[in-house]
CSV table of C-alpha atoms and ligand atoms in Angstrom, one decimal:
chain,number,residue,atom,x,y,z
A,1,MET,CA,0.0,0.0,0.0
A,2,VAL,CA,1.2,3.5,-0.8
A,3,THR,CA,2.5,5.5,2.1
A,4,PRO,CA,1.2,9.1,1.9
A,5,ASN,CA,3.4,12.0,3.1
A,6,MET,CA,2.6,11.5,6.8
A,7,HIS,CA,4.0,14.9,7.6
A,8,TYR,CA,0.6,16.3,6.5
A,9,GLY,CA,-0.7,14.9,9.7
A,10,ASP,CA,1.6,17.3,11.6
A,11,LEU,CA,0.0,20.4,10.1
A,12,LYS,CA,-2.0,22.4,12.5
A,13,ASP,CA,-5.5,23.2,11.2
A,14,SER,CA,-5.4,26.5,9.5
A,15,TYR,CA,-8.4,27.9,11.4
A,16,LEU,CA,-7.5,31.7,11.1
A,17,PHE,CA,-9.3,32.7,8.0
A,18,TYR,CA,-11.9,29.9,8.3
A,19,ASN,CA,-12.8,31.1,11.8
A,20,ILE,CA,-13.0,34.7,10.7
A,21,ALA,CA,-15.3,33.7,7.9
A,22,GLN,CA,-17.5,31.6,10.2
A,23,LYS,CA,-17.8,34.3,12.8
A,24,THR,CA,-18.7,37.0,10.3
A,25,LYS,CA,-21.2,34.7,8.6
A,26,ALA,CA,-22.9,33.9,11.9
A,27,TYR,CA,-23.0,37.6,12.8
A,28,LEU,CA,-24.6,38.6,9.5
A,29,GLU,CA,-27.1,35.9,9.7
A,30,ALA,CA,-28.1,37.1,13.2
A,31,ASN,CA,-28.0,40.8,12.1
A,32,PRO,CA,-29.1,40.9,8.5
A,33,ASP,CA,-29.5,44.7,8.6
A,34,LYS,CA,-25.8,45.3,9.4
A,35,ARG,CA,-22.9,45.7,6.9
A,36,LEU,CA,-19.3,44.9,7.6
A,37,TYR,CA,-16.2,47.0,7.2
A,38,ARG,CA,-13.6,44.5,6.2
A,39,MET,CA,-10.1,45.5,7.3
A,40,GLY,CA,-8.9,42.0,7.5
A,41,ILE,CA,-8.3,41.1,3.9
A,42,GLY,CA,-4.9,40.7,2.4
A,43,ASP,CA,-6.3,41.0,-1.1
A,44,VAL,CA,-6.2,44.2,-3.2
A,45,SER,CA,-9.4,46.0,-4.1
A,46,LEU,CA,-8.1,48.2,-7.0
A,47,PRO,CA,-8.1,46.9,-10.6
A,48,LEU,CA,-5.0,46.4,-12.7
A,49,CYS,CA,-3.5,49.7,-14.0
A,50,ASP,CA,-4.1,50.9,-17.6
A,51,ALA,CA,-0.5,50.1,-18.8
A,52,VAL,CA,-1.0,46.5,-17.8
A,53,ILE,CA,-4.5,46.1,-19.3
A,54,LYS,CA,-3.2,47.5,-22.6
A,55,ALA,CA,-0.3,45.1,-22.6
A,56,LEU,CA,-2.6,42.2,-21.8
A,57,HIS,CA,-4.9,43.1,-24.6
A,58,GLU,CA,-2.1,43.4,-27.1
A,59,ALA,CA,-0.7,40.0,-26.0
A,60,VAL,CA,-4.1,38.4,-26.5
A,61,GLU,CA,-4.0,39.8,-30.1
A,62,ASP,CA,-0.5,38.4,-30.6
A,63,GLN,CA,-1.9,34.9,-29.7
A,64,ALA,CA,-4.5,35.3,-32.5
A,65,ASN,CA,-2.0,35.6,-35.3
A,66,LYS,CA,0.3,32.9,-36.7
A,67,GLU,CA,3.3,35.4,-36.9
A,68,SER,CA,3.1,36.6,-33.3
A,69,PHE,CA,1.7,33.5,-31.6
A,70,HIS,CA,3.7,32.0,-28.7
A,71,GLY,CA,3.4,28.4,-27.6
A,72,TYR,CA,5.5,27.2,-24.6
A,73,MET,CA,7.4,29.9,-22.9
A,74,PRO,CA,11.0,29.4,-21.6
A,75,GLU,CA,10.6,27.7,-18.2
A,76,CYS,CA,12.6,30.3,-16.3
A,77,GLY,CA,10.8,33.3,-17.8
A,78,ALA,CA,10.6,35.3,-21.1
A,79,PRO,CA,13.8,37.2,-21.8
A,80,PHE,CA,11.9,40.4,-22.2
A,81,LEU,CA,10.5,40.1,-18.6
A,82,ARG,CA,13.7,38.9,-17.0
A,83,GLU,CA,15.5,41.9,-18.5
A,84,ALA,CA,12.8,44.3,-17.4
A,85,ILE,CA,13.1,43.0,-13.8
A,86,ALA,CA,16.9,43.2,-13.9
A,87,GLY,CA,16.5,46.8,-15.2
A,88,TYR,CA,14.2,47.5,-12.2
A,89,TYR,CA,16.9,46.3,-9.8
A,90,ALA,CA,19.5,48.3,-11.7
A,91,SER,CA,17.4,51.4,-11.2
A,92,ARG,CA,17.9,50.9,-7.4
A,93,GLY,CA,21.6,50.2,-7.8
A,94,VAL,CA,21.5,46.4,-7.7
A,95,ALA,CA,23.3,44.8,-10.6
A,96,LEU,CA,21.7,41.5,-11.7
A,97,SER,CA,22.1,39.4,-14.8
A,98,PRO,CA,18.7,38.5,-16.3
A,99,ASP,CA,19.8,34.8,-15.8
A,100,GLU,CA,19.6,35.4,-12.1
A,101,VAL,CA,15.9,36.3,-12.3
A,102,PHE,CA,13.3,33.5,-12.5
A,103,VAL,CA,9.7,34.4,-13.4
A,104,SER,CA,7.1,32.6,-11.3
A,105,SER,CA,3.4,32.4,-10.9
A,106,GLY,CA,3.6,34.1,-7.6
A,107,ALA,CA,5.4,34.1,-4.3
A,108,SER,CA,3.3,31.4,-2.6
A,109,ASP,CA,4.2,28.9,-5.3
A,110,GLU,CA,7.9,29.7,-4.9
A,111,LEU,CA,8.0,29.7,-1.1
A,112,GLY,CA,6.9,26.1,-1.2
A,113,ASP,CA,8.8,25.0,-4.3
A,114,ILE,CA,12.1,26.5,-3.4
A,115,LEU,CA,12.5,24.0,-0.6
A,116,ASP,CA,13.4,21.5,-3.3
A,117,LEU,CA,16.9,23.1,-3.2
A,118,PHE,CA,17.5,22.0,0.4
A,119,ASP,CA,18.0,18.7,2.1
A,120,ARG,CA,15.3,17.8,4.6
A,121,SER,CA,17.9,17.7,7.4
A,122,SER,CA,18.5,21.5,7.1
A,123,PRO,CA,16.3,23.2,9.8
A,124,ALA,CA,14.4,26.4,8.9
A,125,LEU,CA,14.2,29.5,11.0
A,126,VAL,CA,10.8,31.3,11.0
A,127,ILE,CA,10.7,34.7,12.7
A,128,GLU,CA,7.2,35.0,14.2
A,129,PRO,CA,4.6,36.4,13.9
A,130,ALA,CA,4.9,35.2,10.3
A,131,TYR,CA,3.0,34.7,7.1
A,132,PRO,CA,1.7,31.1,7.8
A,133,ALA,CA,3.0,29.5,4.6
A,134,TYR,CA,6.6,29.5,5.8
A,135,VAL,CA,5.7,27.1,8.7
A,136,ASP,CA,3.3,25.0,6.7
A,137,ALA,CA,5.5,24.4,3.7
A,138,ASN,CA,8.3,23.2,6.0
A,139,VAL,CA,6.0,21.0,8.1
A,140,MET,CA,4.8,19.3,4.8
A,141,ALA,CA,8.4,18.7,3.9
A,142,GLY,CA,9.1,17.2,7.3
A,143,ARG,CA,11.7,19.8,8.1
A,144,LYS,CA,12.6,20.9,11.7
A,145,ILE,CA,11.4,24.4,12.3
A,146,VAL,CA,13.1,26.8,14.7
A,147,HIS,CA,10.6,29.5,15.9
A,148,LEU,CA,12.1,32.9,16.7
A,149,ALA,CA,9.5,35.0,18.6
A,150,SER,CA,9.7,38.7,18.1
A,151,GLY,CA,7.9,41.4,20.1
A,152,ARG,CA,7.3,45.0,20.9
A,153,GLU,CA,10.7,45.3,22.7
A,154,ASN,CA,12.6,44.8,19.5
A,155,GLY,CA,10.0,46.4,17.2
A,156,PHE,CA,9.2,42.9,15.8
A,157,LEU,CA,12.6,43.0,14.2
A,158,PRO,CA,14.8,40.5,16.0
A,159,GLN,CA,18.5,40.2,15.4
A,160,PRO,CA,20.5,37.0,15.0
A,161,ASP,CA,22.5,35.5,17.8
A,162,ASP,CA,24.8,32.5,18.1
A,163,SER,CA,22.2,30.3,19.8
A,164,ILE,CA,20.2,30.1,16.5
A,165,GLN,CA,20.8,26.7,14.9
A,166,ALA,CA,19.1,26.9,11.4
A,167,ASP,CA,20.3,26.6,7.8
A,168,ILE,CA,17.3,28.2,6.0
A,169,LEU,CA,16.4,31.7,7.3
A,170,TYR,CA,13.0,33.2,6.4
A,171,ILE,CA,13.0,37.0,6.5
A,172,CYS,CA,10.0,39.0,5.4
A,173,SER,CA,10.6,42.8,5.1
A,174,PRO,CA,8.3,44.8,5.0
A,175,ASN,CA,6.7,42.2,7.2
A,176,ASN,CA,3.3,40.6,7.0
A,177,PRO,CA,1.6,40.8,9.5
A,178,THR,CA,3.6,43.5,11.5
A,179,GLY,CA,4.4,46.0,8.7
A,180,ALA,CA,7.9,46.3,10.3
A,181,VAL,CA,10.9,46.9,8.0
A,182,PHE,CA,14.5,46.0,8.7
A,183,SER,CA,17.0,48.8,8.5
A,184,ARG,CA,20.2,48.3,6.5
A,185,GLU,CA,22.2,47.7,9.7
A,186,GLN,CA,19.7,45.2,11.0
A,187,LEU,CA,19.5,43.3,7.7
A,188,GLN,CA,23.2,43.4,7.4
A,189,ALA,CA,23.5,41.5,10.7
A,190,TRP,CA,21.4,38.7,9.2
A,191,VAL,CA,23.4,38.6,6.0
A,192,ASP,CA,26.7,38.4,8.0
A,193,PHE,CA,25.2,35.7,10.2
A,194,ALA,CA,24.1,33.6,7.2
A,195,ASN,CA,27.5,34.0,5.5
A,196,LYS,CA,29.3,33.0,8.8
A,197,ASN,CA,27.2,29.9,9.3
A,198,GLY,CA,26.7,28.8,5.7
A,199,SER,CA,22.9,29.4,5.9
A,200,VAL,CA,20.7,30.7,3.1
A,201,ILE,CA,18.3,33.5,3.6
A,202,LEU,CA,14.9,33.3,1.9
A,203,PHE,CA,14.0,37.0,1.6
A,204,ASP,CA,10.4,37.6,1.0
A,205,ALA,CA,10.1,41.0,-0.6
A,206,ALA,CA,6.4,40.9,-1.5
A,207,TYR,CA,5.8,44.4,0.0
A,208,GLU,CA,9.0,46.2,-1.1
A,209,ALA,CA,7.1,48.7,-3.3
A,210,PHE,CA,5.3,50.0,-0.2
A,211,ILE,CA,8.6,51.3,1.4
A,212,GLU,CA,8.5,55.1,1.4
A,213,GLU,CA,11.2,56.0,3.9
A,214,PRO,CA,14.5,56.6,2.2
A,215,GLY,CA,17.4,54.4,3.2
A,216,LEU,CA,15.4,51.3,4.0
A,217,PRO,CA,16.5,48.3,1.9
A,218,HIS,CA,13.9,47.1,-0.7
A,219,SER,CA,16.0,44.2,-1.7
A,220,ILE,CA,18.4,42.0,0.3
A,221,PHE,CA,20.9,42.4,-2.6
A,222,GLU,CA,21.4,46.0,-1.5
A,223,LEU,CA,23.5,44.5,1.3
A,224,ASP,CA,27.1,43.6,1.2
A,225,GLY,CA,27.6,39.9,1.0
A,226,ALA,CA,24.0,39.0,0.1
A,227,ARG,CA,25.0,37.5,-3.2
A,228,SER,CA,26.7,34.6,-1.4
A,229,CYS,CA,23.8,33.8,1.0
A,230,ALA,CA,20.4,34.9,-0.2
A,231,ILE,CA,17.5,34.2,-2.4
A,232,GLU,CA,14.8,36.8,-2.9
A,233,ILE,CA,11.2,36.0,-3.6
A,234,CYS,CA,8.9,38.7,-4.9
A,235,SER,CA,5.4,39.1,-6.2
A,236,LEU,CA,3.4,41.5,-8.3
A,237,SER,CA,0.3,40.6,-6.3
A,238,LYS,CA,0.3,43.6,-3.9
A,239,THR,CA,2.7,45.8,-5.9
A,240,ALA,CA,0.6,45.8,-9.0
A,241,GLY,CA,-2.7,44.1,-8.2
A,242,PHE,CA,-1.8,40.7,-9.7
A,243,THR,CA,-3.4,38.6,-6.9
A,244,GLY,CA,-5.8,37.1,-9.4
A,245,THR,CA,-3.6,37.4,-12.4
A,246,ARG,CA,-0.6,35.6,-10.8
A,247,LEU,CA,3.0,36.7,-11.4
A,248,GLY,CA,6.1,36.9,-9.3
A,249,TYR,CA,9.8,36.5,-9.6
A,250,THR,CA,12.7,34.9,-7.7
A,251,VAL,CA,16.3,36.1,-7.7
A,252,ILE,CA,19.0,33.5,-7.2
A,253,PRO,CA,22.6,34.9,-7.7
A,254,SER,CA,24.9,32.9,-9.9
A,255,THR,CA,27.4,33.2,-7.1
A,256,LEU,CA,25.2,31.3,-4.5
A,257,GLU,CA,26.9,28.0,-3.7
A,258,ARG,CA,26.8,25.5,-0.9
A,259,LYS,CA,28.8,22.3,-0.6
A,260,GLY,CA,30.0,22.6,-4.2
A,261,MET,CA,26.5,22.9,-5.6
A,262,ASN,CA,25.4,26.1,-7.5
A,263,LEU,CA,21.8,27.0,-6.4
A,264,ASN,CA,21.1,29.1,-9.5
A,265,SER,CA,22.0,26.1,-11.8
A,266,MET,CA,20.0,23.8,-9.5
A,267,TRP,CA,16.9,26.0,-9.9
A,268,VAL,CA,17.3,26.1,-13.7
A,269,ARG,CA,17.2,22.3,-13.5
A,270,ASN,CA,14.3,22.3,-11.2
A,271,ARG,CA,12.2,24.8,-13.3
A,272,THR,CA,13.0,23.0,-16.6
A,273,THR,CA,11.7,19.8,-15.0
A,274,LYS,CA,8.7,21.0,-12.9
A,275,THR,CA,7.2,23.9,-14.9
A,276,ASN,CA,6.5,24.9,-18.5
A,277,GLY,CA,6.7,28.6,-17.8
A,278,VAL,CA,4.3,31.3,-17.1
A,279,SER,CA,1.8,32.3,-19.9
A,280,TYR,CA,3.0,34.7,-22.5
A,281,ILE,CA,0.0,37.0,-22.0
A,282,ILE,CA,0.6,37.3,-18.2
A,283,GLN,CA,4.3,37.9,-18.7
A,284,LYS,CA,3.6,40.7,-21.2
A,285,GLY,CA,1.2,42.3,-18.7
A,286,GLY,CA,3.9,42.0,-16.0
A,287,ALA,CA,6.6,43.6,-18.2
A,288,ALA,CA,4.3,46.7,-18.5
A,289,VAL,CA,4.6,47.1,-14.7
A,290,PHE,CA,8.3,47.9,-15.1
A,291,THR,CA,7.8,50.6,-17.8
A,292,PRO,CA,7.9,54.3,-16.6
A,293,GLU,CA,4.1,54.5,-17.3
A,294,GLY,CA,3.4,51.3,-15.4
A,295,GLN,CA,5.6,52.4,-12.4
A,296,GLU,CA,3.7,55.7,-12.2
A,297,GLN,CA,0.3,54.0,-12.3
A,298,ILE,CA,1.1,51.3,-9.8
A,299,HIS,CA,2.5,53.9,-7.4
A,300,ALA,CA,-0.7,55.9,-7.8
A,301,ASN,CA,-2.7,52.9,-6.6
A,302,ILE,CA,-0.2,52.2,-3.8
A,303,GLN,CA,-0.8,55.8,-2.7
A,304,ILE,CA,-4.5,55.1,-2.3
A,305,TYR,CA,-3.7,52.2,0.1
A,306,LYS,CA,-1.3,54.4,1.9
A,307,ASN,CA,-4.0,57.0,2.4
A,308,ASN,CA,-6.1,54.3,4.0
A,309,ALA,CA,-3.2,53.5,6.3
A,310,LYS,CA,-3.0,57.2,7.3
A,311,LEU,CA,-6.7,57.2,8.3
A,312,LEU,CA,-6.2,54.2,10.5
A,313,MET,CA,-2.9,55.4,12.0
A,314,GLU,CA,-4.5,58.8,12.8
A,315,ALA,CA,-7.3,57.0,14.6
A,316,LEU,CA,-4.9,54.8,16.6
A,317,ASP,CA,-2.7,57.8,17.4
A,318,SER,CA,-5.7,59.7,18.7
A,319,LEU,CA,-6.7,56.7,20.8
A,320,GLY,CA,-3.1,56.3,22.2
A,321,ILE,CA,-3.0,52.7,21.0
A,322,TRP,CA,0.5,51.2,20.3
A,323,TYR,CA,1.1,50.0,16.7
A,324,CYS,CA,3.8,49.5,14.1
A,325,GLY,CA,3.6,49.2,10.3
A,326,GLY,CA,1.4,51.3,8.1
A,327,LYS,CA,4.1,53.7,6.9
A,328,ASN,CA,6.2,51.3,4.7
A,329,ALA,CA,3.7,48.4,4.5
A,330,PRO,CA,0.0,47.8,3.8
A,331,TYR,CA,-0.5,46.4,7.3
A,332,ILE,CA,-0.9,47.9,10.7
A,333,TRP,CA,-0.1,45.8,13.7
A,334,LEU,CA,-1.6,47.0,16.9
A,335,LYS,CA,-1.7,46.1,20.6
A,336,CYS,CA,-5.3,45.1,21.5
A,337,PRO,CA,-6.5,47.8,24.0
A,338,ASN,CA,-7.5,47.1,27.6
A,339,GLY,CA,-5.5,43.9,27.8
A,340,MET,CA,-7.9,42.1,25.4
A,341,GLY,CA,-6.8,38.9,23.7
A,342,SER,CA,-6.7,38.8,19.8
A,343,TRP,CA,-10.0,36.9,19.4
A,344,GLU,CA,-11.7,38.8,22.2
A,345,PHE,CA,-10.8,42.1,20.4
A,346,PHE,CA,-12.0,40.6,17.1
A,347,ASP,CA,-15.4,39.7,18.6
A,348,TYR,CA,-15.7,43.0,20.3
A,349,LEU,CA,-15.1,45.0,17.1
A,350,LEU,CA,-17.4,42.8,15.1
A,351,ARG,CA,-20.2,43.0,17.6
A,352,GLU,CA,-19.9,46.7,18.4
A,353,ILE,CA,-18.9,48.4,15.2
A,354,GLN,CA,-18.9,45.7,12.5
A,355,VAL,CA,-15.2,46.2,11.8
A,356,VAL,CA,-13.4,43.0,10.8
A,357,GLY,CA,-9.6,42.7,11.3
A,358,THR,CA,-7.3,39.7,11.7
A,359,PRO,CA,-6.4,38.4,15.2
A,360,GLY,CA,-2.6,38.4,15.7
A,361,GLU,CA,-2.6,35.0,17.3
A,362,GLY,CA,-3.2,33.5,13.8
A,363,PHE,CA,0.4,34.4,12.9
A,364,GLY,CA,2.1,32.6,15.7
A,365,ALA,CA,1.8,32.3,19.5
A,366,CYS,CA,3.6,35.6,20.1
A,367,GLY,CA,0.9,37.4,18.1
A,368,GLU,CA,-1.5,36.9,20.9
A,369,GLY,CA,-2.8,40.2,22.2
A,370,TYR,CA,-2.1,41.9,18.9
A,371,PHE,CA,-4.3,42.6,15.8
A,372,ARG,CA,-3.7,43.3,12.1
A,373,PHE,CA,-5.5,45.8,10.0
A,374,SER,CA,-5.0,45.6,6.2
A,375,THR,CA,-5.2,48.8,4.2
A,376,PHE,CA,-6.3,47.2,1.0
A,377,GLY,CA,-10.0,48.0,1.4
A,378,SER,CA,-11.8,51.0,-0.2
A,379,PRO,CA,-11.1,54.5,1.1
A,380,GLU,CA,-14.8,54.9,2.0
A,381,ASP,CA,-14.9,51.8,4.2
A,382,THR,CA,-11.5,52.5,5.8
A,383,ARG,CA,-12.7,56.1,6.7
A,384,GLU,CA,-15.8,54.7,8.3
A,385,ALA,CA,-13.9,52.0,10.1
A,386,ALA,CA,-11.5,54.6,11.5
A,387,ARG,CA,-14.4,56.8,12.6
A,388,ARG,CA,-16.2,53.8,14.3
A,389,LEU,CA,-12.9,52.8,16.1
A,390,CYS,CA,-12.5,56.3,17.5
A,391,GLN,CA,-16.1,56.4,18.6
A,392,LEU,CA,-16.0,53.0,20.3
A,393,LEU,CA,-12.5,53.1,21.9
A,394,GLY,CA,-12.5,56.9,22.6
A,395,LYS,CA,-15.3,56.6,25.1
B,401,PLP,N1,4.6,36.5,0.9
B,401,PLP,C1,3.9,37.3,1.8
B,401,PLP,C2,4.6,37.9,3.0
B,401,PLP,C3,2.5,37.5,1.6
B,401,PLP,O1,1.8,38.3,2.5
B,401,PLP,C4,1.9,36.9,0.5
B,401,PLP,C5,0.5,37.1,0.2
B,401,PLP,O2,-0.3,37.6,1.0
B,401,PLP,C6,2.6,36.2,-0.4
B,401,PLP,C7,4.0,36.0,-0.1
B,401,PLP,C8,2.0,35.5,-1.6
B,401,PLP,O3,2.0,36.2,-2.7
B,401,PLP,P1,1.5,35.7,-4.1
B,401,PLP,O4,0.1,36.3,-4.3
B,401,PLP,O5,2.5,36.2,-5.1
B,401,PLP,O6,1.4,34.2,-4.0
């Protein structure tokens, strides 16, 4: 009889979003006259920008003509998109060869698939609170996970120390759920730690485009020594509204080697075996993001989410509630007031003002007592949610 991957039995039930959905459904059934203000979602609400839509239409037309039709695309990505992404890095002072850029269907896919590069005996470090996929992908692979809790005392930006025994280091900056961003010095400490120990950093840069403060690193490759210890995984989901269109990219330096194996070459081998590339149409749409017109348009959309963040931050400031994030990330991470627990605060907001957020406990045990607001909702709903928060908690 076949033996299934028994590690699936070690997964904890992912009850976070299920629980939220159940609780909001029950509330609406009991209160059909009420409407909800959804500040919990991690999905975008604005449509794709004009430059992307135009490129997608043109690419569909290309597929209608024998001369411009494309069949299978190169597994690691179309040269036009790999070059456009390398050009984007160059504009920030990071020199990459297009061969170091791998086009993907999104960061989630890559965060799981990339583990193929590592032996199961190599433990993974997850800084918590964390995006849940890091833990789950490693549990499925049967890998030992080292949990590093972070907290308010270090601004949710912990630093490495010699007690950490892990070979794969997940770093997400700007962070989901806390919105915290590592400074150059803080990130450099992780790069130095990885080089010293022969570890590899998996740097999740899904929210880099939300950084507005000058001097904060958008890419790990802005740091000295990162080319010998890091892989960067990025996504157009939040940057450019591709959550439903699906496109991302992964950067693996040609200089990244461990135990005589070159990780860039290994990934070429992996991709050419396990994928047949991302669709021509979607890659054309993605390339439009990196044009001057596309950049201007996506940043106009990001600004709308940032204005939402400002509304929520102003409300929290006026209430004297501690929070981080919001400035350089689309998430605000706050301390639940009056000593409430995460789910207690969730129920309270739902019941009293119909505002839905995400309980921090769902991102790891150290998230208990905290709460996440997303800024991806509509400006109207965000304004109303902020007003209701002030009214309820300002009493
Ligand atoms: N990484 C982080 C930190 C995220 O928050 C998300 C999505 O919310 C992803 C990766 C997944 O992105 P994608 O839509 O490209 O799969």
